Amino acid sequence: MVYATSDIHGYPLEQFQELLKKVDFGLGDHLYVIGDVIDRNGDGGVAMLRWMMHQPNVTMIRGNHEAMMLDCGFLFDMDPEKISSRNLTPEQQHALLLWHQNGAMTTMMNLTQLKANDPEEFVKLMAYVRSAPLYMELKVPMKRIVLVHGGFNGFDPQKPFDEYSQNDLVWTRPDIEEDYWNDRLVILGHTPTQYYGKKGKAFVTPTWIDIDTGAGAGGSPMLLRLDDLAEFYAERQEC
């Protein structure tokens, strides 16, 4: 079976693994994580990233939070006590401010600690995030699937994927009535489903499904089984 989840935002690894047990997730299955593993809660998603990068059947797609982290990669080459506006370019200052405004601190602290304690693992983790694609196309029984974090800004069904910028794909929030392809179903996150009136549950339209169920704001992530579009939630969301 093939599953997707999104916007984990520091959700505890052990609790997420319990959700995987709920669907008997095993080596014959595959999980796609559609961005925003990091920031805001817990250890900032560092444990989740470390687990994911060692799983042969887990694939991450880059979200806007991973994009912000990569834009601030310069931080990890500097002495934390010497980081100030005087030592940063205007572009670096802007990147750092944006990341800070979006819940960077817990991730930044835990990445700094990882680099100090296990520099080799830190290098592998950063390379793993840099290698994450911005989108993926899949074929599951009876349907074609497109996985992307935010959506497609300036969508045109004839427009090639490589003509969309990173910002077009990771920062976009589709309007509730927006349609994508007729022959492909888009699975995305980024926008908490509560903004579409479905707090804590998937928001389903004819051409796209939003699976950001609010873990960034203290909720729980979900799993969407792509084979049949079955939805799975943590126990506390079903009570």
mmCIF file of C-alpha atoms in Angstrom:
data_model
loop_
_atom_site.group_PDB
_atom_site.id
_atom_site.type_symbol
_atom_site.label_atom_id
_atom_site.label_comp_id
_atom_site.label_asym_id
_atom_site.label_seq_id
_atom_site.Cartn_x
_atom_site.Cartn_y
_atom_site.Cartn_z
ATOM 1 C CA MET A 1 0.000 0.000 0.000
ATOM 2 C CA VAL A 2 1.042 3.598 -0.617
ATOM 3 C CA TYR A 3 0.441 6.299 1.983
ATOM 4 C CA ALA A 4 0.878 10.045 2.231
ATOM 5 C CA THR A 5 1.125 12.410 5.173
ATOM 6 C CA SER A 6 2.051 16.061 5.495
ATOM 7 C CA ASP A 7 2.921 18.912 7.861
ATOM 8 C CA ILE A 8 4.182 16.859 10.792
ATOM 9 C CA HIS A 9 5.849 19.916 12.378
ATOM 10 C CA GLY A 10 7.744 18.242 15.200
ATOM 11 C CA TYR A 11 5.006 15.738 16.071
ATOM 12 C CA PRO A 12 6.568 13.079 18.334
ATOM 13 C CA LEU A 13 8.188 10.282 16.346
ATOM 14 C CA GLU A 14 6.883 7.593 18.701
ATOM 15 C CA GLN A 15 3.297 8.786 18.285
ATOM 16 C CA PHE A 16 3.672 8.924 14.520
ATOM 17 C CA GLN A 17 4.980 5.365 14.527
ATOM 18 C CA GLU A 18 1.862 4.332 16.444
ATOM 19 C CA LEU A 19 -0.216 5.770 13.601
ATOM 20 C CA LEU A 20 1.820 3.678 11.143
ATOM 21 C CA LYS A 21 1.164 0.579 13.256
ATOM 22 C CA LYS A 22 -2.531 1.295 12.935
ATOM 23 C CA VAL A 23 -2.318 0.533 9.207
ATOM 24 C CA ASP A 24 0.215 -2.294 9.626
ATOM 25 C CA PHE A 25 2.786 -0.295 7.695
ATOM 26 C CA GLY A 26 5.658 -2.548 6.634
ATOM 27 C CA LEU A 27 8.539 -2.885 4.202
ATOM 28 C CA GLY A 28 6.135 -3.754 1.398
ATOM 29 C CA ASP A 29 4.416 -0.380 1.774
ATOM 30 C CA HIS A 30 5.627 3.122 0.949
ATOM 31 C CA LEU A 31 5.113 6.433 2.729
ATOM 32 C CA TYR A 32 5.399 9.858 1.117
ATOM 33 C CA VAL A 33 5.815 12.803 3.493
ATOM 34 C CA ILE A 34 4.690 15.915 1.651
ATOM 35 C CA GLY A 35 6.844 18.488 3.394
ATOM 36 C CA ASP A 36 7.020 20.447 6.639
ATOM 37 C CA VAL A 37 8.492 17.771 8.853
ATOM 38 C CA ILE A 38 10.255 20.481 10.847
ATOM 39 C CA ASP A 39 9.641 23.523 13.095
ATOM 40 C CA ARG A 40 7.187 24.661 15.764
ATOM 41 C CA ASN A 41 6.875 21.689 18.135
ATOM 42 C CA GLY A 42 8.839 19.113 20.096
ATOM 43 C CA ASP A 43 12.403 18.689 18.861
ATOM 44 C CA GLY A 44 11.543 20.540 15.675
ATOM 45 C CA GLY A 45 11.264 17.348 13.659
ATOM 46 C CA VAL A 46 14.940 16.396 13.863
ATOM 47 C CA ALA A 47 14.244 12.884 15.207
ATOM 48 C CA MET A 48 11.618 12.369 12.499
ATOM 49 C CA LEU A 49 14.036 13.438 9.770
ATOM 50 C CA ARG A 50 16.748 11.145 11.114
ATOM 51 C CA TRP A 51 14.312 8.236 11.144
ATOM 52 C CA MET A 52 12.966 9.002 7.663
ATOM 53 C CA MET A 53 16.345 9.219 5.967
ATOM 54 C CA HIS A 54 17.204 5.693 7.098
ATOM 55 C CA GLN A 55 13.942 4.141 5.867
ATOM 56 C CA PRO A 56 14.094 2.622 2.370
ATOM 57 C CA ASN A 57 10.331 2.959 1.971
ATOM 58 C CA VAL A 58 9.858 6.580 3.084
ATOM 59 C CA THR A 59 10.215 9.508 0.665
ATOM 60 C CA MET A 60 10.142 13.176 1.595
ATOM 61 C CA ILE A 61 8.945 15.984 -0.633
ATOM 62 C CA ARG A 62 10.213 19.452 0.259
ATOM 63 C CA GLY A 63 7.924 21.893 2.011
ATOM 64 C CA ASN A 64 8.271 25.600 2.628
ATOM 65 C CA HIS A 65 9.746 24.983 6.094
ATOM 66 C CA GLU A 66 12.502 22.772 4.689
ATOM 67 C CA ALA A 67 13.091 25.432 2.026
ATOM 68 C CA MET A 68 13.501 28.067 4.751
ATOM 69 C CA MET A 69 15.893 25.822 6.664
ATOM 70 C CA LEU A 70 18.044 25.299 3.589
ATOM 71 C CA ASP A 71 18.085 29.045 2.923
ATOM 72 C CA CYS A 72 19.511 29.447 6.437
ATOM 73 C CA GLY A 73 22.144 26.746 6.095
ATOM 74 C CA PHE A 74 24.804 29.418 6.569
ATOM 75 C CA LEU A 75 23.907 29.505 10.275
ATOM 76 C CA PHE A 76 25.465 26.123 10.904
ATOM 77 C CA ASP A 77 28.803 27.302 9.576
ATOM 78 C CA MET A 78 28.926 30.176 12.072
ATOM 79 C CA ASP A 79 29.605 30.469 15.783
ATOM 80 C CA PRO A 80 26.090 30.865 17.273
ATOM 81 C CA GLU A 81 27.378 33.491 19.708
ATOM 82 C CA LYS A 82 28.675 35.614 16.848
ATOM 83 C CA ILE A 83 25.566 35.641 14.714
ATOM 84 C CA SER A 84 24.329 39.217 14.401
ATOM 85 C CA SER A 85 23.012 41.530 11.726
ATOM 86 C CA ARG A 86 26.537 42.887 11.287
ATOM 87 C CA ASN A 87 27.763 39.464 10.177
ATOM 88 C CA LEU A 88 24.920 38.690 7.782
ATOM 89 C CA THR A 89 24.118 39.932 4.303
ATOM 90 C CA PRO A 90 20.686 41.528 3.732
ATOM 91 C CA GLU A 91 19.582 38.324 1.985
ATOM 92 C CA GLN A 92 20.705 36.216 4.954
ATOM 93 C CA GLN A 93 18.979 38.561 7.395
ATOM 94 C CA HIS A 94 15.731 38.251 5.440
ATOM 95 C CA ALA A 95 15.991 34.459 5.272
ATOM 96 C CA LEU A 96 16.661 34.179 8.994
ATOM 97 C CA LEU A 97 13.809 36.521 9.920
ATOM 98 C CA LEU A 98 11.380 34.564 7.761
ATOM 99 C CA TRP A 99 12.410 31.261 9.316
ATOM 100 C CA HIS A 100 12.208 32.690 12.844
ATOM 101 C CA GLN A 101 8.703 33.987 12.148
ATOM 102 C CA ASN A 102 7.651 30.467 11.164
ATOM 103 C CA GLY A 103 8.769 28.517 14.226
ATOM 104 C CA ALA A 104 12.445 27.861 13.534
ATOM 105 C CA MET A 105 13.879 28.014 17.028
ATOM 106 C CA THR A 106 13.315 24.441 18.198
ATOM 107 C CA THR A 107 14.633 23.003 14.926
ATOM 108 C CA MET A 108 17.619 25.328 14.908
ATOM 109 C CA MET A 109 18.563 24.392 18.465
ATOM 110 C CA ASN A 110 18.314 20.657 17.865
ATOM 111 C CA LEU A 111 20.210 20.806 14.582
ATOM 112 C CA THR A 112 22.980 22.768 16.302
ATOM 113 C CA GLN A 113 23.120 20.127 19.023
ATOM 114 C CA LEU A 114 23.176 17.319 16.441
ATOM 115 C CA LYS A 115 26.061 18.968 14.615
ATOM 116 C CA ALA A 116 28.033 19.225 17.859
ATOM 117 C CA ASN A 117 27.327 15.654 18.958
ATOM 118 C CA ASP A 118 27.320 13.816 15.626
ATOM 119 C CA PRO A 119 28.663 15.979 12.779
ATOM 120 C CA GLU A 120 28.567 13.114 10.282
ATOM 121 C CA GLU A 121 24.871 12.512 10.929
ATOM 122 C CA PHE A 122 24.245 16.261 10.638
ATOM 123 C CA VAL A 123 25.889 16.373 7.203
ATOM 124 C CA LYS A 124 23.819 13.390 6.062
ATOM 125 C CA LEU A 125 20.616 14.969 7.328
ATOM 126 C CA MET A 126 21.227 18.261 5.520
ATOM 127 C CA ALA A 127 22.075 16.401 2.316
ATOM 128 C CA TYR A 128 18.891 14.367 2.693
ATOM 129 C CA VAL A 129 16.754 17.490 2.936
ATOM 130 C CA ARG A 130 18.552 19.122 -0.017
ATOM 131 C CA SER A 131 17.868 16.037 -2.125
ATOM 132 C CA ALA A 132 14.117 16.105 -1.460
ATOM 133 C CA PRO A 133 12.134 16.768 -4.659
ATOM 134 C CA LEU A 134 9.572 19.542 -4.965
ATOM 135 C CA TYR A 135 6.901 17.224 -6.400
ATOM 136 C CA MET A 136 6.360 13.631 -7.463
ATOM 137 C CA GLU A 137 4.057 11.868 -9.901
ATOM 138 C CA LEU A 138 2.824 8.386 -9.039
ATOM 139 C CA LYS A 139 0.627 5.744 -10.609
ATOM 140 C CA VAL A 140 -1.495 3.748 -8.212
ATOM 141 C CA PRO A 141 -4.352 1.407 -9.172
ATOM 142 C CA MET A 142 -6.851 3.228 -11.367
ATOM 143 C CA LYS A 143 -5.435 6.719 -10.809
ATOM 144 C CA ARG A 144 -2.536 9.103 -11.372
ATOM 145 C CA ILE A 145 -1.337 11.066 -8.357
ATOM 146 C CA VAL A 146 0.677 14.272 -8.075
ATOM 147 C CA LEU A 147 2.248 15.009 -4.693
ATOM 148 C CA VAL A 148 3.223 18.607 -3.925
ATOM 149 C CA HIS A 149 3.462 20.572 -0.708
ATOM 150 C CA GLY A 150 1.444 23.691 -1.416
ATOM 151 C CA GLY A 151 -0.113 23.568 -4.866
ATOM 152 C CA PHE A 152 0.551 25.161 -8.252
ATOM 153 C CA ASN A 153 0.652 28.937 -8.361
ATOM 154 C CA GLY A 154 -0.485 30.186 -11.771
ATOM 155 C CA PHE A 155 -1.772 26.729 -12.658
ATOM 156 C CA ASP A 156 -2.116 25.826 -16.315
ATOM 157 C CA PRO A 157 -2.825 22.175 -17.201
ATOM 158 C CA GLN A 158 -0.420 22.463 -20.155
ATOM 159 C CA LYS A 159 2.421 24.026 -18.160
ATOM 160 C CA PRO A 160 5.423 21.721 -17.585
ATOM 161 C CA PHE A 161 6.309 21.019 -13.964
ATOM 162 C CA ASP A 162 9.811 22.431 -14.347
ATOM 163 C CA GLU A 163 8.377 25.852 -15.229
ATOM 164 C CA TYR A 164 6.990 26.250 -11.707
ATOM 165 C CA SER A 165 9.367 27.844 -9.222
ATOM 166 C CA GLN A 166 10.033 26.474 -5.755
ATOM 167 C CA ASN A 167 7.859 29.238 -4.292
ATOM 168 C CA ASP A 168 5.049 28.343 -6.710
ATOM 169 C CA LEU A 169 5.023 24.817 -5.304
ATOM 170 C CA VAL A 170 5.724 25.206 -1.589
ATOM 171 C CA TRP A 171 3.990 28.481 -0.641
ATOM 172 C CA THR A 172 0.762 28.280 -2.673
ATOM 173 C CA ARG A 173 -2.632 27.929 -1.001
ATOM 174 C CA PRO A 174 -5.320 26.928 -3.526
ATOM 175 C CA ASP A 175 -8.692 28.615 -3.396
ATOM 176 C CA ILE A 176 -11.470 26.345 -2.246
ATOM 177 C CA GLU A 177 -12.977 26.231 -5.755
ATOM 178 C CA GLU A 178 -9.703 25.864 -7.659
ATOM 179 C CA ASP A 179 -9.423 22.909 -10.027
ATOM 180 C CA TYR A 180 -6.284 21.140 -11.164
ATOM 181 C CA TRP A 181 -6.096 18.320 -13.725
ATOM 182 C CA ASN A 182 -9.068 16.184 -14.701
ATOM 183 C CA ASP A 183 -6.922 13.089 -15.157
ATOM 184 C CA ARG A 184 -4.649 13.454 -12.101
ATOM 185 C CA LEU A 185 -5.416 13.867 -8.423
ATOM 186 C CA VAL A 186 -3.230 16.303 -6.481
ATOM 187 C CA ILE A 187 -2.388 15.520 -2.855
ATOM 188 C CA LEU A 188 -1.072 18.516 -0.923
ATOM 189 C CA GLY A 189 -0.637 20.044 2.519
ATOM 190 C CA HIS A 190 0.639 23.453 3.693
ATOM 191 C CA THR A 191 -2.802 24.930 4.372
ATOM 192 C CA PRO A 192 -4.374 23.545 7.564
ATOM 193 C CA THR A 193 -7.707 22.030 6.604
ATOM 194 C CA GLN A 194 -9.476 24.091 9.270
ATOM 195 C CA TYR A 195 -9.201 27.012 6.846
ATOM 196 C CA TYR A 196 -11.473 25.054 4.519
ATOM 197 C CA GLY A 197 -13.899 24.211 7.332
ATOM 198 C CA LYS A 198 -12.568 20.676 8.009
ATOM 199 C CA LYS A 199 -10.524 21.015 11.188
ATOM 200 C CA GLY A 200 -8.463 17.902 11.879
ATOM 201 C CA LYS A 201 -9.782 16.040 8.830
ATOM 202 C CA ALA A 202 -8.800 15.828 5.174
ATOM 203 C CA PHE A 203 -10.389 18.366 2.826
ATOM 204 C CA VAL A 204 -11.454 16.683 -0.404
ATOM 205 C CA THR A 205 -12.252 18.352 -3.728
ATOM 206 C CA PRO A 206 -12.763 16.755 -7.159
ATOM 207 C CA THR A 207 -9.162 17.453 -8.237
ATOM 208 C CA TRP A 208 -7.124 17.854 -5.025
ATOM 209 C CA ILE A 209 -7.029 16.714 -1.404
ATOM 210 C CA ASP A 210 -5.476 18.696 1.446
ATOM 211 C CA ILE A 211 -4.049 16.478 4.210
ATOM 212 C CA ASP A 212 -2.569 19.124 6.551
ATOM 213 C CA THR A 213 -4.692 18.274 9.596
ATOM 214 C CA GLY A 214 -3.092 20.786 11.952
ATOM 215 C CA ALA A 215 -0.136 19.138 13.674
ATOM 216 C CA GLY A 216 1.654 22.482 13.552
ATOM 217 C CA ALA A 217 -1.006 23.950 15.847
ATOM 218 C CA GLY A 218 -1.039 21.046 18.319
ATOM 219 C CA GLY A 219 -3.173 18.567 16.390
ATOM 220 C CA SER A 220 -2.081 15.329 14.763
ATOM 221 C CA PRO A 221 -1.020 14.360 11.249
ATOM 222 C CA MET A 222 -3.089 11.896 9.245
ATOM 223 C CA LEU A 223 -2.359 9.139 6.765
ATOM 224 C CA LEU A 224 -4.059 8.988 3.369
ATOM 225 C CA ARG A 225 -3.881 5.615 1.643
ATOM 226 C CA LEU A 226 -3.447 6.508 -2.003
ATOM 227 C CA ASP A 227 -4.574 3.126 -3.312
ATOM 228 C CA ASP A 228 -8.182 3.741 -2.243
ATOM 229 C CA LEU A 229 -8.093 7.197 -0.586
ATOM 230 C CA ALA A 230 -8.914 5.763 2.827
ATOM 231 C CA GLU A 231 -8.180 8.177 5.689
ATOM 232 C CA PHE A 232 -6.497 7.229 8.967
ATOM 233 C CA TYR A 233 -6.247 9.411 12.050
ATOM 234 C CA ALA A 234 -4.625 9.279 15.450
ATOM 235 C CA GLU A 235 -6.962 7.935 18.121
ATOM 236 C CA ARG A 236 -7.504 11.291 19.758
ATOM 237 C CA GLN A 237 -8.899 12.671 16.487
ATOM 238 C CA GLU A 238 -11.491 9.938 16.215
ATOM 239 C CA CYS A 239 -12.939 10.146 19.742
#
